[in-house]
């Protein structure tokens, strides 16, 4: 396995649209090795997720995992998930404010609206079809990663007046955000 180089804001590949992977290629050693490398890279840099564009590859693959993450101490846990050719459909019109960051946008967080509930269709790393419903911050993480595959970054959707360095976020915004997420978790019972 290898740790891949992460593209930073300004690299054109972050603005390009990733191509679907033909299901017959998912089992190939090349695709499986790429998935392993993405997982290792996400873990190395404490990301909550990573999309293929971020490692200079225009294929529709993203990985998500939230365990005990020092970058996102307030986020609910999400087991390791590999998304291939994902399609997100919003469920209802409700949105929720959330703070996001991105390995491709160093030392910046911003607040933005995400759909509160989504349905996501994708193939897993074994080529199995998955159809799931996600809510709250977890739904936001899925939307963030699928946006990457469409060449969209969280800074495009955030109000620039909310931009904060991680240090300033910890000082001024984190407590209120953690309170709100805790309330949301209770409301959604997730
Ligand atoms: Ni990102």
mmCIF file with all atom_site columns, C-alpha atoms and ligand atoms in Angstrom:
data_model
loop_
_atom_site.group_PDB
_atom_site.id
_atom_site.type_symbol
_atom_site.label_atom_id
_atom_site.label_alt_id
_atom_site.label_comp_id
_atom_site.label_asym_id
_atom_site.label_entity_id
_atom_site.label_seq_id
_atom_site.pdbx_PDB_ins_code
_atom_site.Cartn_x
_atom_site.Cartn_y
_atom_site.Cartn_z
_atom_site.occupancy
_atom_site.B_iso_or_equiv
_atom_site.pdbx_formal_charge
_atom_site.auth_seq_id
_atom_site.auth_comp_id
_atom_site.auth_asym_id
_atom_site.auth_atom_id
_atom_site.pdbx_PDB_model_num
ATOM   1   C  CA  . UNK A 1 1   ? 0.000   0.000  0.000   1.00 0.00 ? 1   UNK A CA  1
ATOM   2   C  CA  . UNK A 1 2   ? 1.056   3.570  -0.519  1.00 0.00 ? 2   UNK A CA  1
ATOM   3   C  CA  . UNK A 1 3   ? 0.217   6.985  0.804   1.00 0.00 ? 3   UNK A CA  1
ATOM   4   C  CA  . UNK A 1 4   ? -0.889  9.121  -2.132  1.00 0.00 ? 4   UNK A CA  1
ATOM   5   C  CA  . UNK A 1 5   ? -0.192  12.795 -2.715  1.00 0.00 ? 5   UNK A CA  1
ATOM   6   C  CA  . UNK A 1 6   ? -3.223  14.974 -1.960  1.00 0.00 ? 6   UNK A CA  1
ATOM   7   C  CA  . UNK A 1 7   ? -4.136  17.747 -4.442  1.00 0.00 ? 7   UNK A CA  1
ATOM   8   C  CA  . UNK A 1 8   ? -4.562  21.143 -2.842  1.00 0.00 ? 8   UNK A CA  1
ATOM   9   C  CA  . UNK A 1 9   ? -7.007  23.961 -3.620  1.00 0.00 ? 9   UNK A CA  1
ATOM   10  C  CA  . UNK A 1 10  ? -6.071  25.466 -6.986  1.00 0.00 ? 10  UNK A CA  1
ATOM   11  C  CA  . UNK A 1 11  ? -5.102  22.164 -8.623  1.00 0.00 ? 11  UNK A CA  1
ATOM   12  C  CA  . UNK A 1 12  ? -7.349  21.853 -11.707 1.00 0.00 ? 12  UNK A CA  1
ATOM   13  C  CA  . UNK A 1 13  ? -8.118  18.176 -11.044 1.00 0.00 ? 13  UNK A CA  1
ATOM   14  C  CA  . UNK A 1 14  ? -10.247 19.205 -8.069  1.00 0.00 ? 14  UNK A CA  1
ATOM   15  C  CA  . UNK A 1 15  ? -12.523 21.001 -10.555 1.00 0.00 ? 15  UNK A CA  1
ATOM   16  C  CA  . UNK A 1 16  ? -12.913 18.106 -12.982 1.00 0.00 ? 16  UNK A CA  1
ATOM   17  C  CA  . UNK A 1 17  ? -15.663 15.488 -13.083 1.00 0.00 ? 17  UNK A CA  1
ATOM   18  C  CA  . UNK A 1 18  ? -14.648 11.901 -12.294 1.00 0.00 ? 18  UNK A CA  1
ATOM   19  C  CA  . UNK A 1 19  ? -15.587 9.041  -14.657 1.00 0.00 ? 19  UNK A CA  1
ATOM   20  C  CA  . UNK A 1 20  ? -17.656 6.043  -13.526 1.00 0.00 ? 20  UNK A CA  1
ATOM   21  C  CA  . UNK A 1 21  ? -15.820 2.726  -13.137 1.00 0.00 ? 21  UNK A CA  1
ATOM   22  C  CA  . UNK A 1 22  ? -17.295 -0.092 -15.245 1.00 0.00 ? 22  UNK A CA  1
ATOM   23  C  CA  . UNK A 1 23  ? -18.542 -2.706 -12.731 1.00 0.00 ? 23  UNK A CA  1
ATOM   24  C  CA  . UNK A 1 24  ? -16.465 -5.399 -14.496 1.00 0.00 ? 24  UNK A CA  1
ATOM   25  C  CA  . UNK A 1 25  ? -13.275 -3.514 -13.532 1.00 0.00 ? 25  UNK A CA  1
ATOM   26  C  CA  . UNK A 1 26  ? -13.999 -3.178 -9.810  1.00 0.00 ? 26  UNK A CA  1
ATOM   27  C  CA  . UNK A 1 27  ? -12.428 -6.534 -8.947  1.00 0.00 ? 27  UNK A CA  1
ATOM   28  C  CA  . UNK A 1 28  ? -9.223  -5.809 -10.868 1.00 0.00 ? 28  UNK A CA  1
ATOM   29  C  CA  . UNK A 1 29  ? -5.975  -5.673 -8.874  1.00 0.00 ? 29  UNK A CA  1
ATOM   30  C  CA  . UNK A 1 30  ? -5.435  -2.113 -10.087 1.00 0.00 ? 30  UNK A CA  1
ATOM   31  C  CA  . UNK A 1 31  ? -8.773  -0.804 -8.751  1.00 0.00 ? 31  UNK A CA  1
ATOM   32  C  CA  . UNK A 1 32  ? -8.484  -2.804 -5.504  1.00 0.00 ? 32  UNK A CA  1
ATOM   33  C  CA  . UNK A 1 33  ? -4.980  -1.481 -4.890  1.00 0.00 ? 33  UNK A CA  1
ATOM   34  C  CA  . UNK A 1 34  ? -6.162  2.069  -5.577  1.00 0.00 ? 34  UNK A CA  1
ATOM   35  C  CA  . UNK A 1 35  ? -8.956  1.659  -3.000  1.00 0.00 ? 35  UNK A CA  1
ATOM   36  C  CA  . UNK A 1 36  ? -6.454  0.342  -0.423  1.00 0.00 ? 36  UNK A CA  1
ATOM   37  C  CA  . UNK A 1 37  ? -4.174  3.313  -1.105  1.00 0.00 ? 37  UNK A CA  1
ATOM   38  C  CA  . UNK A 1 38  ? -7.073  5.756  -0.718  1.00 0.00 ? 38  UNK A CA  1
ATOM   39  C  CA  . UNK A 1 39  ? -8.003  4.238  2.652   1.00 0.00 ? 39  UNK A CA  1
ATOM   40  C  CA  . UNK A 1 40  ? -4.413  4.404  3.823   1.00 0.00 ? 40  UNK A CA  1
ATOM   41  C  CA  . UNK A 1 41  ? -4.076  8.019  2.649   1.00 0.00 ? 41  UNK A CA  1
ATOM   42  C  CA  . UNK A 1 42  ? -7.324  9.092  4.352   1.00 0.00 ? 42  UNK A CA  1
ATOM   43  C  CA  . UNK A 1 43  ? -6.177  7.507  7.631   1.00 0.00 ? 43  UNK A CA  1
ATOM   44  C  CA  . UNK A 1 44  ? -2.661  8.945  7.389   1.00 0.00 ? 44  UNK A CA  1
ATOM   45  C  CA  . UNK A 1 45  ? -4.030  12.495 7.204   1.00 0.00 ? 45  UNK A CA  1
ATOM   46  C  CA  . UNK A 1 46  ? -6.962  12.006 9.616   1.00 0.00 ? 46  UNK A CA  1
ATOM   47  C  CA  . UNK A 1 47  ? -9.523  12.705 6.905   1.00 0.00 ? 47  UNK A CA  1
ATOM   48  C  CA  . UNK A 1 48  ? -13.193 11.814 7.444   1.00 0.00 ? 48  UNK A CA  1
ATOM   49  C  CA  . UNK A 1 49  ? -13.323 11.009 3.751   1.00 0.00 ? 49  UNK A CA  1
ATOM   50  C  CA  . UNK A 1 50  ? -11.322 11.157 0.550   1.00 0.00 ? 50  UNK A CA  1
ATOM   51  C  CA  . UNK A 1 51  ? -12.392 11.302 -3.091  1.00 0.00 ? 51  UNK A CA  1
ATOM   52  C  CA  . UNK A 1 52  ? -10.324 10.103 -6.055  1.00 0.00 ? 52  UNK A CA  1
ATOM   53  C  CA  . UNK A 1 53  ? -9.946  13.622 -7.525  1.00 0.00 ? 53  UNK A CA  1
ATOM   54  C  CA  . UNK A 1 54  ? -8.052  14.537 -4.361  1.00 0.00 ? 54  UNK A CA  1
ATOM   55  C  CA  . UNK A 1 55  ? -5.397  11.959 -5.204  1.00 0.00 ? 55  UNK A CA  1
ATOM   56  C  CA  . UNK A 1 56  ? -5.146  13.024 -8.851  1.00 0.00 ? 56  UNK A CA  1
ATOM   57  C  CA  . UNK A 1 57  ? -7.403  10.322 -10.303 1.00 0.00 ? 57  UNK A CA  1
ATOM   58  C  CA  . UNK A 1 58  ? -10.624 11.021 -12.209 1.00 0.00 ? 58  UNK A CA  1
ATOM   59  C  CA  . UNK A 1 59  ? -12.532 7.865  -11.279 1.00 0.00 ? 59  UNK A CA  1
ATOM   60  C  CA  . UNK A 1 60  ? -15.721 7.763  -9.232  1.00 0.00 ? 60  UNK A CA  1
ATOM   61  C  CA  . UNK A 1 61  ? -14.335 6.336  -6.004  1.00 0.00 ? 61  UNK A CA  1
ATOM   62  C  CA  . UNK A 1 62  ? -14.589 7.842  -2.532  1.00 0.00 ? 62  UNK A CA  1
ATOM   63  C  CA  . UNK A 1 63  ? -13.883 6.451  0.920   1.00 0.00 ? 63  UNK A CA  1
ATOM   64  C  CA  . UNK A 1 64  ? -15.435 7.554  4.193   1.00 0.00 ? 64  UNK A CA  1
ATOM   65  C  CA  . UNK A 1 65  ? -14.517 6.610  7.757   1.00 0.00 ? 65  UNK A CA  1
ATOM   66  C  CA  . UNK A 1 66  ? -15.089 8.426  11.010  1.00 0.00 ? 66  UNK A CA  1
ATOM   67  C  CA  . UNK A 1 67  ? -13.679 6.732  14.081  1.00 0.00 ? 67  UNK A CA  1
ATOM   68  C  CA  . UNK A 1 68  ? -12.024 8.661  16.888  1.00 0.00 ? 68  UNK A CA  1
ATOM   69  C  CA  . UNK A 1 69  ? -10.898 11.474 14.610  1.00 0.00 ? 69  UNK A CA  1
ATOM   70  C  CA  . UNK A 1 70  ? -8.850  14.327 16.116  1.00 0.00 ? 70  UNK A CA  1
ATOM   71  C  CA  . UNK A 1 71  ? -9.863  16.603 13.216  1.00 0.00 ? 71  UNK A CA  1
ATOM   72  C  CA  . UNK A 1 72  ? -13.592 15.912 13.777  1.00 0.00 ? 72  UNK A CA  1
ATOM   73  C  CA  . UNK A 1 73  ? -13.918 15.048 17.456  1.00 0.00 ? 73  UNK A CA  1
ATOM   74  C  CA  . UNK A 1 74  ? -17.614 15.976 17.422  1.00 0.00 ? 74  UNK A CA  1
ATOM   75  C  CA  . UNK A 1 75  ? -18.641 13.794 14.471  1.00 0.00 ? 75  UNK A CA  1
ATOM   76  C  CA  . UNK A 1 76  ? -20.675 10.592 14.924  1.00 0.00 ? 76  UNK A CA  1
ATOM   77  C  CA  . UNK A 1 77  ? -18.771 7.413  13.988  1.00 0.00 ? 77  UNK A CA  1
ATOM   78  C  CA  . UNK A 1 78  ? -19.088 6.028  10.454  1.00 0.00 ? 78  UNK A CA  1
ATOM   79  C  CA  . UNK A 1 79  ? -17.552 2.624  9.617   1.00 0.00 ? 79  UNK A CA  1
ATOM   80  C  CA  . UNK A 1 80  ? -15.178 2.382  6.653   1.00 0.00 ? 80  UNK A CA  1
ATOM   81  C  CA  . UNK A 1 81  ? -17.275 2.717  3.497   1.00 0.00 ? 81  UNK A CA  1
ATOM   82  C  CA  . UNK A 1 82  ? -16.040 2.526  -0.094  1.00 0.00 ? 82  UNK A CA  1
ATOM   83  C  CA  . UNK A 1 83  ? -18.314 4.295  -2.578  1.00 0.00 ? 83  UNK A CA  1
ATOM   84  C  CA  . UNK A 1 84  ? -17.999 3.516  -6.275  1.00 0.00 ? 84  UNK A CA  1
ATOM   85  C  CA  . UNK A 1 85  ? -20.150 5.420  -8.811  1.00 0.00 ? 85  UNK A CA  1
ATOM   86  C  CA  . UNK A 1 86  ? -22.229 6.998  -6.014  1.00 0.00 ? 86  UNK A CA  1
ATOM   87  C  CA  . UNK A 1 87  ? -25.465 8.887  -6.674  1.00 0.00 ? 87  UNK A CA  1
ATOM   88  C  CA  . UNK A 1 88  ? -26.947 11.055 -3.937  1.00 0.00 ? 88  UNK A CA  1
ATOM   89  C  CA  . UNK A 1 89  ? -30.629 12.016 -3.916  1.00 0.00 ? 89  UNK A CA  1
ATOM   90  C  CA  . UNK A 1 90  ? -31.919 14.455 -1.284  1.00 0.00 ? 90  UNK A CA  1
ATOM   91  C  CA  . UNK A 1 91  ? -34.834 13.229 0.840   1.00 0.00 ? 91  UNK A CA  1
ATOM   92  C  CA  . UNK A 1 92  ? -37.126 16.161 1.521   1.00 0.00 ? 92  UNK A CA  1
ATOM   93  C  CA  . UNK A 1 93  ? -36.265 19.863 1.519   1.00 0.00 ? 93  UNK A CA  1
ATOM   94  C  CA  . UNK A 1 94  ? -34.821 20.134 5.009   1.00 0.00 ? 94  UNK A CA  1
ATOM   95  C  CA  . UNK A 1 95  ? -31.269 21.407 5.325   1.00 0.00 ? 95  UNK A CA  1
ATOM   96  C  CA  . UNK A 1 96  ? -28.942 21.816 8.268   1.00 0.00 ? 96  UNK A CA  1
ATOM   97  C  CA  . UNK A 1 97  ? -25.941 24.078 8.877   1.00 0.00 ? 97  UNK A CA  1
ATOM   98  C  CA  . UNK A 1 98  ? -22.671 22.279 9.414   1.00 0.00 ? 98  UNK A CA  1
ATOM   99  C  CA  . UNK A 1 99  ? -18.967 23.072 9.627   1.00 0.00 ? 99  UNK A CA  1
ATOM   100 C  CA  . UNK A 1 100 ? -16.743 21.315 7.149   1.00 0.00 ? 100 UNK A CA  1
ATOM   101 C  CA  . UNK A 1 101 ? -13.087 21.074 6.339   1.00 0.00 ? 101 UNK A CA  1
ATOM   102 C  CA  . UNK A 1 102 ? -11.200 19.264 3.590   1.00 0.00 ? 102 UNK A CA  1
ATOM   103 C  CA  . UNK A 1 103 ? -7.746  17.720 3.164   1.00 0.00 ? 103 UNK A CA  1
ATOM   104 C  CA  . UNK A 1 104 ? -7.467  19.678 -0.094  1.00 0.00 ? 104 UNK A CA  1
ATOM   105 C  CA  . UNK A 1 105 ? -8.154  22.993 1.662   1.00 0.00 ? 105 UNK A CA  1
ATOM   106 C  CA  . UNK A 1 106 ? -5.555  23.167 4.430   1.00 0.00 ? 106 UNK A CA  1
ATOM   107 C  CA  . UNK A 1 107 ? -6.388  24.886 7.701   1.00 0.00 ? 107 UNK A CA  1
ATOM   108 C  CA  . UNK A 1 108 ? -9.808  26.198 6.748   1.00 0.00 ? 108 UNK A CA  1
ATOM   109 C  CA  . UNK A 1 109 ? -13.290 25.418 7.978   1.00 0.00 ? 109 UNK A CA  1
ATOM   110 C  CA  . UNK A 1 110 ? -16.537 26.942 6.812   1.00 0.00 ? 110 UNK A CA  1
ATOM   111 C  CA  . UNK A 1 111 ? -20.222 26.663 7.575   1.00 0.00 ? 111 UNK A CA  1
ATOM   112 C  CA  . UNK A 1 112 ? -22.652 25.532 4.888   1.00 0.00 ? 112 UNK A CA  1
ATOM   113 C  CA  . UNK A 1 113 ? -26.072 24.049 4.334   1.00 0.00 ? 113 UNK A CA  1
ATOM   114 C  CA  . UNK A 1 114 ? -26.426 20.367 3.504   1.00 0.00 ? 114 UNK A CA  1
ATOM   115 C  CA  . UNK A 1 115 ? -29.499 18.237 2.969   1.00 0.00 ? 115 UNK A CA  1
ATOM   116 C  CA  . UNK A 1 116 ? -30.458 16.749 6.305   1.00 0.00 ? 116 UNK A CA  1
ATOM   117 C  CA  . UNK A 1 117 ? -31.361 13.376 4.806   1.00 0.00 ? 117 UNK A CA  1
ATOM   118 C  CA  . UNK A 1 118 ? -30.202 11.702 1.608   1.00 0.00 ? 118 UNK A CA  1
ATOM   119 C  CA  . UNK A 1 119 ? -30.500 8.429  -0.219  1.00 0.00 ? 119 UNK A CA  1
ATOM   120 C  CA  . UNK A 1 120 ? -27.235 7.123  -1.653  1.00 0.00 ? 120 UNK A CA  1
ATOM   121 C  CA  . UNK A 1 121 ? -26.859 4.443  -4.321  1.00 0.00 ? 121 UNK A CA  1
ATOM   122 C  CA  . UNK A 1 122 ? -23.393 3.064  -4.941  1.00 0.00 ? 122 UNK A CA  1
ATOM   123 C  CA  . UNK A 1 123 ? -21.347 -0.047 -5.584  1.00 0.00 ? 123 UNK A CA  1
ATOM   124 C  CA  . UNK A 1 124 ? -19.083 -1.263 -2.796  1.00 0.00 ? 124 UNK A CA  1
ATOM   125 C  CA  . UNK A 1 125 ? -15.556 -2.589 -3.377  1.00 0.00 ? 125 UNK A CA  1
ATOM   126 C  CA  . UNK A 1 126 ? -16.963 -6.043 -4.155  1.00 0.00 ? 126 UNK A CA  1
ATOM   127 C  CA  . UNK A 1 127 ? -19.246 -4.565 -6.825  1.00 0.00 ? 127 UNK A CA  1
ATOM   128 C  CA  . UNK A 1 128 ? -22.355 -5.112 -4.676  1.00 0.00 ? 128 UNK A CA  1
ATOM   129 C  CA  . UNK A 1 129 ? -25.181 -2.598 -5.141  1.00 0.00 ? 129 UNK A CA  1
ATOM   130 C  CA  . UNK A 1 130 ? -25.944 -0.571 -2.023  1.00 0.00 ? 130 UNK A CA  1
ATOM   131 C  CA  . UNK A 1 131 ? -28.933 1.683  -1.408  1.00 0.00 ? 131 UNK A CA  1
ATOM   132 C  CA  . UNK A 1 132 ? -28.881 3.479  1.939   1.00 0.00 ? 132 UNK A CA  1
ATOM   133 C  CA  . UNK A 1 133 ? -30.367 6.442  3.777   1.00 0.00 ? 133 UNK A CA  1
ATOM   134 C  CA  . UNK A 1 134 ? -28.063 8.778  5.710   1.00 0.00 ? 134 UNK A CA  1
ATOM   135 C  CA  . UNK A 1 135 ? -28.961 11.629 8.043   1.00 0.00 ? 135 UNK A CA  1
ATOM   136 C  CA  . UNK A 1 136 ? -27.378 14.546 9.844   1.00 0.00 ? 136 UNK A CA  1
ATOM   137 C  CA  . UNK A 1 137 ? -23.608 15.089 9.790   1.00 0.00 ? 137 UNK A CA  1
ATOM   138 C  CA  . UNK A 1 138 ? -23.096 11.693 8.181   1.00 0.00 ? 138 UNK A CA  1
ATOM   139 C  CA  . UNK A 1 139 ? -25.345 12.756 5.286   1.00 0.00 ? 139 UNK A CA  1
ATOM   140 C  CA  . UNK A 1 140 ? -23.193 15.890 5.043   1.00 0.00 ? 140 UNK A CA  1
ATOM   141 C  CA  . UNK A 1 141 ? -20.009 13.821 4.784   1.00 0.00 ? 141 UNK A CA  1
ATOM   142 C  CA  . UNK A 1 142 ? -21.499 11.780 1.923   1.00 0.00 ? 142 UNK A CA  1
ATOM   143 C  CA  . UNK A 1 143 ? -22.568 14.976 0.129   1.00 0.00 ? 143 UNK A CA  1
ATOM   144 C  CA  . UNK A 1 144 ? -19.068 16.450 0.591   1.00 0.00 ? 144 UNK A CA  1
ATOM   145 C  CA  . UNK A 1 145 ? -17.355 13.401 -0.966  1.00 0.00 ? 145 UNK A CA  1
ATOM   146 C  CA  . UNK A 1 146 ? -19.795 13.017 -3.854  1.00 0.00 ? 146 UNK A CA  1
ATOM   147 C  CA  . UNK A 1 147 ? -19.399 16.760 -4.562  1.00 0.00 ? 147 UNK A CA  1
ATOM   148 C  CA  . UNK A 1 148 ? -15.645 16.154 -5.018  1.00 0.00 ? 148 UNK A CA  1
ATOM   149 C  CA  . UNK A 1 149 ? -16.376 13.640 -7.785  1.00 0.00 ? 149 UNK A CA  1
ATOM   150 C  CA  . UNK A 1 150 ? -18.374 16.401 -9.523  1.00 0.00 ? 150 UNK A CA  1
ATOM   151 C  CA  . UNK A 1 151 ? -15.532 18.920 -9.158  1.00 0.00 ? 151 UNK A CA  1
ATOM   152 C  CA  . UNK A 1 152 ? -17.258 20.821 -6.322  1.00 0.00 ? 152 UNK A CA  1
ATOM   153 C  CA  . UNK A 1 153 ? -15.538 21.877 -3.078  1.00 0.00 ? 153 UNK A CA  1
ATOM   154 C  CA  . UNK A 1 154 ? -17.114 22.842 0.257   1.00 0.00 ? 154 UNK A CA  1
ATOM   155 C  CA  . UNK A 1 155 ? -15.787 26.399 -0.170  1.00 0.00 ? 155 UNK A CA  1
ATOM   156 C  CA  . UNK A 1 156 ? -18.163 26.774 -3.158  1.00 0.00 ? 156 UNK A CA  1
ATOM   157 C  CA  . UNK A 1 157 ? -21.173 26.162 -0.930  1.00 0.00 ? 157 UNK A CA  1
ATOM   158 C  CA  . UNK A 1 158 ? -19.990 27.861 2.270   1.00 0.00 ? 158 UNK A CA  1
ATOM   159 C  CA  . UNK A 1 159 ? -20.670 31.475 3.199   1.00 0.00 ? 159 UNK A CA  1
ATOM   160 C  CA  . UNK A 1 160 ? -17.140 32.951 2.928   1.00 0.00 ? 160 UNK A CA  1
ATOM   161 C  CA  . UNK A 1 161 ? -17.856 35.148 5.945   1.00 0.00 ? 161 UNK A CA  1
ATOM   162 C  CA  . UNK A 1 162 ? -17.833 32.000 8.100   1.00 0.00 ? 162 UNK A CA  1
ATOM   163 C  CA  . UNK A 1 163 ? -14.362 30.866 7.022   1.00 0.00 ? 163 UNK A CA  1
ATOM   164 C  CA  . UNK A 1 164 ? -12.145 30.100 10.009  1.00 0.00 ? 164 UNK A CA  1
ATOM   165 C  CA  . UNK A 1 165 ? -8.766  28.550 10.572  1.00 0.00 ? 165 UNK A CA  1
ATOM   166 C  CA  . UNK A 1 166 ? -8.911  25.364 12.639  1.00 0.00 ? 166 UNK A CA  1
ATOM   167 C  CA  . UNK A 1 167 ? -7.382  27.171 15.597  1.00 0.00 ? 167 UNK A CA  1
ATOM   168 C  CA  . UNK A 1 168 ? -9.973  29.941 15.498  1.00 0.00 ? 168 UNK A CA  1
ATOM   169 C  CA  . UNK A 1 169 ? -12.787 27.421 14.972  1.00 0.00 ? 169 UNK A CA  1
ATOM   170 C  CA  . UNK A 1 170 ? -11.697 25.632 18.141  1.00 0.00 ? 170 UNK A CA  1
ATOM   171 C  CA  . UNK A 1 171 ? -11.655 28.910 20.038  1.00 0.00 ? 171 UNK A CA  1
ATOM   172 C  CA  . UNK A 1 172 ? -14.863 30.499 18.828  1.00 0.00 ? 172 UNK A CA  1
ATOM   173 C  CA  . UNK A 1 173 ? -17.176 28.108 17.021  1.00 0.00 ? 173 UNK A CA  1
ATOM   174 C  CA  . UNK A 1 174 ? -16.595 24.553 18.207  1.00 0.00 ? 174 UNK A CA  1
ATOM   175 C  CA  . UNK A 1 175 ? -18.600 24.636 21.462  1.00 0.00 ? 175 UNK A CA  1
ATOM   176 C  CA  . UNK A 1 176 ? -21.754 25.955 19.836  1.00 0.00 ? 176 UNK A CA  1
ATOM   177 C  CA  . UNK A 1 177 ? -21.390 23.463 16.968  1.00 0.00 ? 177 UNK A CA  1
ATOM   178 C  CA  . UNK A 1 178 ? -20.949 20.508 19.323  1.00 0.00 ? 178 UNK A CA  1
ATOM   179 C  CA  . UNK A 1 179 ? -24.069 21.595 21.232  1.00 0.00 ? 179 UNK A CA  1
ATOM   180 C  CA  . UNK A 1 180 ? -26.062 21.811 18.018  1.00 0.00 ? 180 UNK A CA  1
ATOM   181 C  CA  . UNK A 1 181 ? -24.816 18.443 16.723  1.00 0.00 ? 181 UNK A CA  1
ATOM   182 C  CA  . UNK A 1 182 ? -25.663 16.811 20.045  1.00 0.00 ? 182 UNK A CA  1
ATOM   183 C  CA  . UNK A 1 183 ? -29.196 18.230 19.841  1.00 0.00 ? 183 UNK A CA  1
ATOM   184 C  CA  . UNK A 1 184 ? -29.509 17.087 16.227  1.00 0.00 ? 184 UNK A CA  1
ATOM   185 C  CA  . UNK A 1 185 ? -28.351 13.576 17.112  1.00 0.00 ? 185 UNK A CA  1
ATOM   186 C  CA  . UNK A 1 186 ? -31.050 13.386 19.787  1.00 0.00 ? 186 UNK A CA  1
ATOM   187 C  CA  . UNK A 1 187 ? -33.713 14.697 17.404  1.00 0.00 ? 187 UNK A CA  1
ATOM   188 C  CA  . UNK A 1 188 ? -32.770 12.265 14.666  1.00 0.00 ? 188 UNK A CA  1
ATOM   189 C  CA  . UNK A 1 189 ? -31.974 9.470  17.145  1.00 0.00 ? 189 UNK A CA  1
ATOM   190 C  CA  . UNK A 1 190 ? -28.883 8.505  15.128  1.00 0.00 ? 190 UNK A CA  1
HETATM 191 NI NI1 . LIG B 2 .   ? -12.896 17.178 0.929   1.00 0.00 ? 1   LIG B NI1 1
#
